[in-house]
Amino acid sequence: MSQISKDTNSWGNLKNGLESKLFEPIKIGAWNLRSRIAMAPLTRMFADIQTGVVGEDIVEYYRKRAADGVGLIISEGTVISARGNGYPGVPGIYSEEQIKGWKKVTDAVHKEGGTMIAQIWHVGRLSHHELTGNLPPQAPSAIPAEGLVSRFRKPYDVPEEMTIEDIKEVINQYAQAAKNAISAGFDGVEIHGAHGYLIDQFNSDITNHRTDKYGGDLAQRLTFMKEVIKAVIDAIGTERTIIRFSAFKVDIPNYMWEDPETAIRTFVEAFKEAGATMIHPSIMQFDQVLADGKTMHQLVRKYWDGIIIGVGGFNPELANQAIEEGNIDVAAFGRPYISNPDFIHRLKNGIEIEEYDVKKHLNTLI
């Protein structure tokens, strides 16, 4: 989730020139967006716990944000299989009932003139057998995460190391999830390759100790990610596919690549090889300097000339500056969208942004 600024003054009236960038329309991939503002993927856990089907409350939740004029809505993480689940109450995109539930959401968003994509997700080792159909979680290597499953409060299970057949099956599940997303009326997908979940587990030397073609140095460890991207692009097209990546991991929050610029260059080369054209680099603090006086998104832009979605706890001024400088094309905001369904209206009219309060907003849909 993106972090909201503690400085409420930074969320004030934006009519002094900011409208020309944040609020201007843009075409990225197959999508004509009404503004350069995106709603970041925000795990809410309001789907049916047993079936992973979203209900009318979720329909209204996303409809309100679409009605506000957001350019792109990226759905909450939506798992590609029962075994890919890691939290109680997250939605799925692998059953007919789930597809039908999401179709109600996308219909409502489209009626409001919005564009919405599904974030397709497999949590890998960050789970517990009670959440994965009584099967052990899957991972590149049988290395358990430390800590407790979020909002489940049980220790992470020891995962099962995936066989080559398992890997092929999961890659096919990503591709099928993308097809299912289109059937559900989504305008495309974002592949969740960040934050320490399955794809990122293959990317990291902490969680990937394999000695086959899916292990090795960083470039080699990115093989699984590349194969997932290629499969999804083959299924629905590069113009409808975003890939999200990060150094940050939910179970290792202070993790950073030893050589950030080399790592970012290696990731970018992998994205190009896989045929990606839109990427979503994720970091908790957008203006954090990583190397050579540059932020993550500045380093990405050094090597990538495609579409970049920026995210990372920024305020509108910082987001607009990043767009003006060409470091990002679209700015994604997270937690402010939980507490402010009329986020853009408030920005345009100088209305104070209600700060996200975990006690007030975490367990409530507004």
Short mmCIF file of C-alpha atoms in Angstrom, two decimals:
data_model
loop_
_atom_site.label_atom_id
_atom_site.label_comp_id
_atom_site.label_asym_id
_atom_site.label_seq_id
_atom_site.Cartn_x
_atom_site.Cartn_y
_atom_site.Cartn_z
CA MET A 1 0.00 0.00 0.00
CA SER A 2 1.10 3.55 -0.63
CA GLN A 3 1.62 5.79 2.35
CA ILE A 4 -0.21 9.05 2.88
CA SER A 5 1.79 12.13 3.75
CA LYS A 6 1.51 13.26 7.34
CA ASP A 7 1.60 16.85 6.12
CA THR A 8 -2.05 17.61 5.32
CA ASN A 9 -1.00 20.98 3.87
CA SER A 10 0.67 19.07 1.03
CA TRP A 11 -2.80 17.90 -0.03
CA GLY A 12 -4.19 21.38 -0.47
CA ASN A 13 -5.54 23.29 -3.45
CA LEU A 14 -3.85 22.13 -6.66
CA LYS A 15 -5.15 24.73 -9.07
CA ASN A 16 -1.80 26.50 -9.39
CA GLY A 17 -0.51 24.65 -12.42
CA LEU A 18 -0.75 21.07 -11.19
CA GLU A 19 -3.90 20.33 -13.17
CA SER A 20 -1.92 20.43 -16.40
CA LYS A 21 -0.17 17.18 -15.49
CA LEU A 22 -1.90 15.12 -12.81
CA PHE A 23 -5.34 15.78 -14.21
CA GLU A 24 -4.57 15.58 -17.91
CA PRO A 25 -5.63 12.56 -19.99
CA ILE A 26 -3.03 10.12 -21.28
CA LYS A 27 -2.96 7.06 -23.50
CA ILE A 28 -0.90 4.15 -22.21
CA GLY A 29 -1.00 0.76 -23.87
CA ALA A 30 -4.55 0.05 -24.98
CA TRP A 31 -6.08 2.50 -22.52
CA ASN A 32 -7.21 6.09 -22.88
CA LEU A 33 -7.04 7.33 -19.30
CA ARG A 34 -8.98 10.34 -18.04
CA SER A 35 -6.12 11.46 -15.82
CA ARG A 36 -2.58 10.51 -14.91
CA ILE A 37 -3.76 9.43 -11.45
CA ALA A 38 -4.07 5.71 -10.70
CA MET A 39 -5.59 3.93 -7.75
CA ALA A 40 -2.87 1.62 -6.49
CA PRO A 41 -3.68 -2.04 -5.70
CA LEU A 42 -4.89 -2.18 -2.10
CA THR A 43 -5.52 -5.50 -0.36
CA ARG A 44 -8.87 -5.15 1.45
CA MET A 45 -9.97 -8.78 2.17
CA PHE A 46 -13.71 -8.25 1.77
CA ALA A 47 -14.33 -11.16 -0.61
CA ASP A 48 -16.17 -14.27 0.54
CA ILE A 49 -13.69 -16.21 2.67
CA GLN A 50 -14.80 -19.59 1.32
CA THR A 51 -15.22 -18.80 -2.38
CA GLY A 52 -13.07 -15.72 -3.06
CA VAL A 53 -16.07 -14.08 -4.77
CA VAL A 54 -16.55 -10.31 -4.52
CA GLY A 55 -19.96 -8.93 -3.56
CA GLU A 56 -22.07 -5.82 -4.04
CA ASP A 57 -20.05 -3.90 -1.43
CA ILE A 58 -16.96 -4.29 -3.60
CA VAL A 59 -18.95 -3.23 -6.67
CA GLU A 60 -19.93 0.03 -4.98
CA TYR A 61 -16.42 0.56 -3.55
CA TYR A 62 -14.80 0.60 -6.98
CA ARG A 63 -17.74 2.38 -8.67
CA LYS A 64 -17.30 5.38 -6.38
CA ARG A 65 -13.61 5.73 -7.25
CA ALA A 66 -14.37 5.43 -10.96
CA ALA A 67 -17.06 8.10 -10.65
CA ASP A 68 -14.48 10.43 -9.13
CA GLY A 69 -12.48 10.44 -12.38
CA VAL A 70 -9.43 8.31 -11.53
CA GLY A 71 -7.46 7.45 -14.66
CA LEU A 72 -6.65 3.82 -13.90
CA ILE A 73 -7.91 1.52 -11.18
CA ILE A 74 -5.61 -1.39 -10.36
CA SER A 75 -7.62 -3.95 -8.40
CA GLU A 76 -6.60 -5.42 -5.10
CA GLY A 77 -4.42 -8.49 -5.47
CA THR A 78 -6.53 -11.26 -7.02
CA VAL A 79 -5.15 -14.78 -6.67
CA ILE A 80 -4.68 -17.07 -9.66
CA SER A 81 -5.37 -20.32 -7.78
CA ALA A 82 -6.57 -21.58 -4.41
CA ARG A 83 -2.99 -22.52 -3.62
CA GLY A 84 -1.85 -18.99 -4.46
CA ASN A 85 -3.85 -17.54 -1.56
CA GLY A 86 -2.19 -16.07 1.51
CA TYR A 87 -4.84 -14.02 3.33
CA PRO A 88 -8.39 -14.67 4.48
CA GLY A 89 -10.96 -12.91 2.32
CA VAL A 90 -8.88 -12.03 -0.74
CA PRO A 91 -10.63 -12.44 -4.10
CA GLY A 92 -9.75 -14.92 -6.81
CA ILE A 93 -9.87 -14.91 -10.60
CA TYR A 94 -9.77 -18.67 -11.29
CA SER A 95 -13.41 -19.82 -10.96
CA GLU A 96 -16.54 -19.01 -12.97
CA GLU A 97 -18.24 -17.65 -9.86
CA GLN A 98 -15.31 -15.32 -9.23
CA ILE A 99 -15.35 -14.12 -12.84
CA LYS A 100 -19.08 -13.38 -12.62
CA GLY A 101 -18.56 -11.44 -9.40
CA TRP A 102 -15.83 -9.29 -10.93
CA LYS A 103 -17.96 -8.68 -14.04
CA LYS A 104 -20.39 -6.73 -11.86
CA VAL A 105 -17.50 -4.58 -10.66
CA THR A 106 -16.08 -3.86 -14.10
CA ASP A 107 -19.54 -3.12 -15.51
CA ALA A 108 -20.07 -0.53 -12.78
CA VAL A 109 -16.63 1.01 -13.35
CA HIS A 110 -17.16 1.20 -17.11
CA LYS A 111 -20.58 2.82 -16.68
CA GLU A 112 -18.76 5.60 -14.81
CA GLY A 113 -16.27 5.96 -17.66
CA GLY A 114 -13.44 4.25 -15.79
CA THR A 115 -10.60 1.92 -16.77
CA MET A 116 -9.82 -1.01 -14.47
CA ILE A 117 -7.26 -3.80 -14.56
CA ALA A 118 -6.85 -6.84 -12.33
CA GLN A 119 -3.70 -7.38 -10.32
CA ILE A 120 -3.02 -11.13 -10.68
CA TRP A 121 -1.23 -12.64 -7.73
CA HIS A 122 0.32 -15.75 -6.19
CA VAL A 123 1.76 -15.28 -2.69
CA GLY A 124 4.12 -18.27 -2.82
CA ARG A 125 5.65 -19.12 0.54
CA LEU A 126 3.88 -16.30 2.41
CA SER A 127 0.96 -18.47 3.44
CA HIS A 128 -0.36 -21.30 5.60
CA HIS A 129 -1.88 -24.62 4.61
CA GLU A 130 -5.25 -23.60 6.05
CA LEU A 131 -5.37 -20.86 3.41
CA THR A 132 -4.14 -22.98 0.49
CA GLY A 133 -6.60 -25.86 0.45
CA ASN A 134 -4.61 -27.84 3.05
CA LEU A 135 -1.65 -28.06 0.70
CA PRO A 136 1.76 -26.63 1.60
CA PRO A 137 2.51 -23.22 0.07
CA GLN A 138 4.57 -23.23 -3.12
CA ALA A 139 7.97 -21.57 -3.47
CA PRO A 140 11.17 -21.78 -5.51
CA SER A 141 12.94 -23.36 -2.52
CA ALA A 142 11.72 -24.98 0.70
CA ILE A 143 12.69 -21.99 2.86
CA PRO A 144 10.01 -20.71 5.27
CA ALA A 145 9.43 -17.02 5.91
CA GLU A 146 9.80 -15.70 9.43
CA GLY A 147 6.84 -14.26 11.27
CA LEU A 148 3.06 -14.62 11.15
CA VAL A 149 0.63 -14.55 8.24
CA SER A 150 -0.93 -11.07 8.19
CA ARG A 151 -4.46 -10.95 9.65
CA PHE A 152 -4.35 -14.73 10.15
CA ARG A 153 -1.84 -14.71 13.00
CA LYS A 154 -0.36 -18.14 12.42
CA PRO A 155 3.30 -18.84 11.52
CA TYR A 156 4.22 -19.18 7.86
CA ASP A 157 4.39 -22.81 6.77
CA VAL A 158 7.47 -24.46 5.32
CA PRO A 159 6.78 -24.26 1.59
CA GLU A 160 7.10 -27.03 -0.95
CA GLU A 161 9.84 -26.53 -3.52
CA MET A 162 8.23 -26.32 -6.92
CA THR A 163 9.10 -28.94 -9.52
CA ILE A 164 9.51 -28.03 -13.19
CA GLU A 165 5.97 -29.33 -13.74
CA ASP A 166 4.71 -27.16 -10.89
CA ILE A 167 6.38 -24.13 -12.46
CA LYS A 168 4.79 -24.84 -15.85
CA GLU A 169 1.40 -25.25 -14.18
CA VAL A 170 1.65 -21.95 -12.32
CA ILE A 171 2.82 -20.09 -15.44
CA ASN A 172 -0.27 -21.46 -17.20
CA GLN A 173 -2.38 -20.31 -14.24
CA TYR A 174 -1.07 -16.75 -14.67
CA ALA A 175 -1.96 -16.84 -18.36
CA GLN A 176 -5.40 -18.27 -17.64
CA ALA A 177 -5.98 -15.66 -14.94
CA ALA A 178 -5.22 -12.96 -17.51
CA LYS A 179 -7.74 -14.49 -19.92
CA ASN A 180 -10.26 -14.78 -17.09
CA ALA A 181 -9.71 -11.11 -16.24
CA ILE A 182 -10.62 -10.11 -19.79
CA SER A 183 -13.69 -12.38 -19.59
CA ALA A 184 -14.61 -10.59 -16.36
CA GLY A 185 -14.52 -7.25 -18.17
CA PHE A 186 -11.18 -5.99 -16.92
CA ASP A 187 -9.25 -3.84 -19.39
CA GLY A 188 -6.02 -5.72 -18.69
CA VAL A 189 -3.86 -7.01 -15.85
CA GLU A 190 -0.96 -6.12 -13.63
CA ILE A 191 1.31 -9.05 -12.80
CA HIS A 192 2.27 -8.80 -9.13
CA GLY A 193 5.99 -9.48 -9.24
CA ALA A 194 6.85 -7.44 -6.15
CA HIS A 195 6.86 -7.37 -2.34
CA GLY A 196 8.26 -10.81 -1.61
CA TYR A 197 5.47 -12.87 -3.20
CA LEU A 198 6.00 -15.84 -5.52
CA ILE A 199 7.58 -14.12 -8.52
CA ASP A 200 9.76 -12.02 -6.25
CA GLN A 201 10.74 -15.17 -4.34
CA PHE A 202 12.22 -16.52 -7.56
CA ASN A 203 13.95 -13.16 -8.12
CA SER A 204 15.66 -13.11 -4.70
CA ASP A 205 18.76 -15.00 -3.58
CA ILE A 206 17.26 -15.14 -0.07
CA THR A 207 14.38 -17.35 -1.18
CA ASN A 208 15.72 -18.95 -4.36
CA HIS A 209 18.51 -21.50 -3.85
CA ARG A 210 17.76 -23.50 -6.98
CA THR A 211 20.52 -24.93 -9.16
CA ASP A 212 18.44 -25.43 -12.33
CA LYS A 213 17.66 -22.77 -14.96
CA TYR A 214 15.42 -20.93 -12.47
CA GLY A 215 18.32 -20.32 -10.04
CA GLY A 216 21.74 -18.72 -10.19
CA ASP A 217 22.69 -15.06 -10.47
CA LEU A 218 20.06 -12.32 -10.62
CA ALA A 219 19.65 -12.40 -14.40
CA GLN A 220 19.10 -16.15 -14.25
CA ARG A 221 16.73 -15.96 -11.27
CA LEU A 222 14.50 -13.64 -13.32
CA THR A 223 13.75 -16.52 -15.71
CA PHE A 224 10.48 -17.44 -13.99
CA MET A 225 9.31 -13.81 -14.06
CA LYS A 226 10.16 -13.53 -17.76
CA GLU A 227 8.26 -16.71 -18.56
CA VAL A 228 5.20 -15.46 -16.67
CA ILE A 229 5.31 -12.10 -18.49
CA LYS A 230 5.66 -13.80 -21.88
CA ALA A 231 2.76 -16.17 -21.13
CA VAL A 232 0.47 -13.32 -20.07
CA ILE A 233 1.45 -11.19 -23.07
CA ASP A 234 0.78 -14.15 -25.37
CA ALA A 235 -2.64 -14.48 -23.73
CA ILE A 236 -3.88 -10.85 -23.79
CA GLY A 237 -1.20 -8.65 -25.41
CA THR A 238 1.57 -6.40 -24.13
CA GLU A 239 -0.68 -3.35 -24.50
CA ARG A 240 -2.87 -4.76 -21.70
CA THR A 241 -0.12 -6.03 -19.39
CA ILE A 242 1.78 -4.26 -16.58
CA ILE A 243 4.50 -5.86 -14.46
CA ARG A 244 5.10 -4.65 -10.90
CA PHE A 245 8.46 -5.16 -9.16
CA SER A 246 10.28 -3.99 -6.06
CA ALA A 247 13.14 -4.56 -3.67
CA PHE A 248 10.76 -4.23 -0.69
CA LYS A 249 9.38 -7.48 0.76
CA VAL A 250 6.53 -7.67 3.26
CA ASP A 251 8.42 -10.22 5.36
CA ILE A 252 11.80 -8.44 5.01
CA PRO A 253 10.78 -4.75 5.04
CA ASN A 254 14.30 -3.32 5.16
CA TYR A 255 15.63 -5.37 2.24
CA MET A 256 17.47 -3.54 -0.52
CA TRP A 257 19.53 -4.79 -3.45
CA GLU A 258 23.27 -4.73 -2.74
CA ASP A 259 23.84 -2.76 -5.96
CA PRO A 260 20.52 -1.05 -6.77
CA GLU A 261 21.49 0.38 -10.15
CA THR A 262 22.87 -2.90 -11.47
CA ALA A 263 19.81 -4.74 -10.16
CA ILE A 264 17.42 -2.27 -11.80
CA ARG A 265 19.30 -2.46 -15.10
CA THR A 266 19.09 -6.27 -14.93
CA PHE A 267 15.34 -6.13 -14.28
CA VAL A 268 14.80 -3.70 -17.14
CA GLU A 269 16.74 -5.92 -19.53
CA ALA A 270 14.51 -8.84 -18.47
CA PHE A 271 11.34 -6.80 -19.04
CA LYS A 272 12.49 -5.86 -22.53
CA GLU A 273 13.42 -9.45 -23.33
CA ALA A 274 9.98 -10.63 -22.18
CA GLY A 275 8.21 -8.06 -24.35
CA ALA A 276 6.81 -5.84 -21.59
CA THR A 277 6.07 -2.19 -22.38
CA MET A 278 4.54 -0.96 -19.09
CA ILE A 279 6.10 -1.35 -15.65
CA HIS A 280 5.21 -0.38 -12.08
CA PRO A 281 8.31 0.01 -9.88
CA SER A 282 7.23 -0.07 -6.23
CA ILE A 283 8.98 1.52 -3.28
CA MET A 284 7.66 2.71 0.08
CA GLN A 285 9.32 6.15 -0.11
CA PHE A 286 9.24 7.59 -3.62
CA ASP A 287 12.00 10.17 -3.04
CA GLN A 288 14.43 7.73 -1.37
CA VAL A 289 17.85 7.95 -3.03
CA LEU A 290 19.17 4.50 -3.97
CA ALA A 291 22.35 5.10 -5.98
CA ASP A 292 24.27 7.85 -7.75
CA GLY A 293 22.00 10.48 -6.21
CA LYS A 294 18.98 8.96 -7.97
CA THR A 295 15.69 7.52 -6.77
CA MET A 296 14.34 4.15 -7.86
CA HIS A 297 12.18 5.65 -10.59
CA GLN A 298 15.00 7.88 -11.86
CA LEU A 299 17.23 4.82 -12.12
CA VAL A 300 14.50 2.90 -13.91
CA ARG A 301 13.98 5.76 -16.37
CA LYS A 302 17.73 5.78 -17.10
CA TYR A 303 17.33 2.35 -18.71
CA TRP A 304 13.64 2.19 -19.66
CA ASP A 305 11.84 4.33 -22.24
CA GLY A 306 8.43 2.65 -21.91
CA ILE A 307 5.54 3.52 -19.59
CA ILE A 308 6.34 3.88 -15.87
CA ILE A 309 3.72 4.00 -13.13
CA GLY A 310 5.12 5.66 -10.03
CA VAL A 311 4.12 4.88 -6.45
CA GLY A 312 5.58 5.37 -3.02
CA GLY A 313 3.84 7.60 -0.50
CA PHE A 314 4.13 10.77 -2.49
CA ASN A 315 1.95 13.87 -2.28
CA PRO A 316 0.50 15.52 -5.41
CA GLU A 317 3.32 18.05 -5.72
CA LEU A 318 5.98 15.35 -5.72
CA ALA A 319 3.93 13.23 -8.13
CA ASN A 320 3.46 16.14 -10.52
CA GLN A 321 7.16 16.98 -10.39
CA ALA A 322 8.06 13.38 -11.27
CA ILE A 323 5.69 13.52 -14.26
CA GLU A 324 7.07 16.88 -15.40
CA GLU A 325 10.64 15.57 -15.18
CA GLY A 326 9.65 12.52 -17.23
CA ASN A 327 10.53 9.98 -14.54
CA ILE A 328 6.98 8.58 -14.45
CA ASP A 329 3.95 8.72 -16.73
CA VAL A 330 1.20 7.91 -14.21
CA ALA A 331 1.11 8.49 -10.43
CA ALA A 332 -0.51 5.82 -8.25
CA PHE A 333 -1.95 6.73 -4.86
CA GLY A 334 -2.88 4.05 -2.32
CA ARG A 335 -4.11 4.64 1.20
CA PRO A 336 -5.68 8.03 0.39
CA TYR A 337 -8.05 6.11 -1.87
CA ILE A 338 -9.20 3.94 1.03
CA SER A 339 -10.27 6.95 3.09
CA ASN A 340 -11.28 9.24 0.21
CA PRO A 341 -13.46 7.76 -2.54
CA ASP A 342 -13.66 11.34 -3.90
CA PHE A 343 -9.88 11.81 -3.84
CA ILE A 344 -9.57 13.69 -7.17
CA HIS A 345 -12.54 15.92 -6.40
CA ARG A 346 -10.87 16.89 -3.12
CA LEU A 347 -7.55 17.59 -4.83
CA LYS A 348 -9.10 19.73 -7.55
CA ASN A 349 -11.20 21.76 -5.13
CA GLY A 350 -8.75 22.23 -2.27
CA ILE A 351 -10.79 20.08 0.12
CA GLU A 352 -8.78 18.53 2.93
CA ILE A 353 -7.83 14.89 2.39
CA GLU A 354 -9.00 12.58 5.16
CA GLU A 355 -5.91 10.80 6.40
CA TYR A 356 -6.01 7.02 6.40
CA ASP A 357 -6.59 5.70 9.93
CA VAL A 358 -6.05 1.97 10.36
CA LYS A 359 -8.56 1.76 13.23
CA LYS A 360 -11.23 3.59 11.25
CA HIS A 361 -10.67 2.46 7.68
CA LEU A 362 -8.97 -0.97 7.61
CA ASN A 363 -12.10 -3.00 8.25
CA THR A 364 -14.58 -0.68 6.54
CA LEU A 365 -15.52 -0.09 2.91
CA ILE A 366 -16.60 3.45 2.07
#
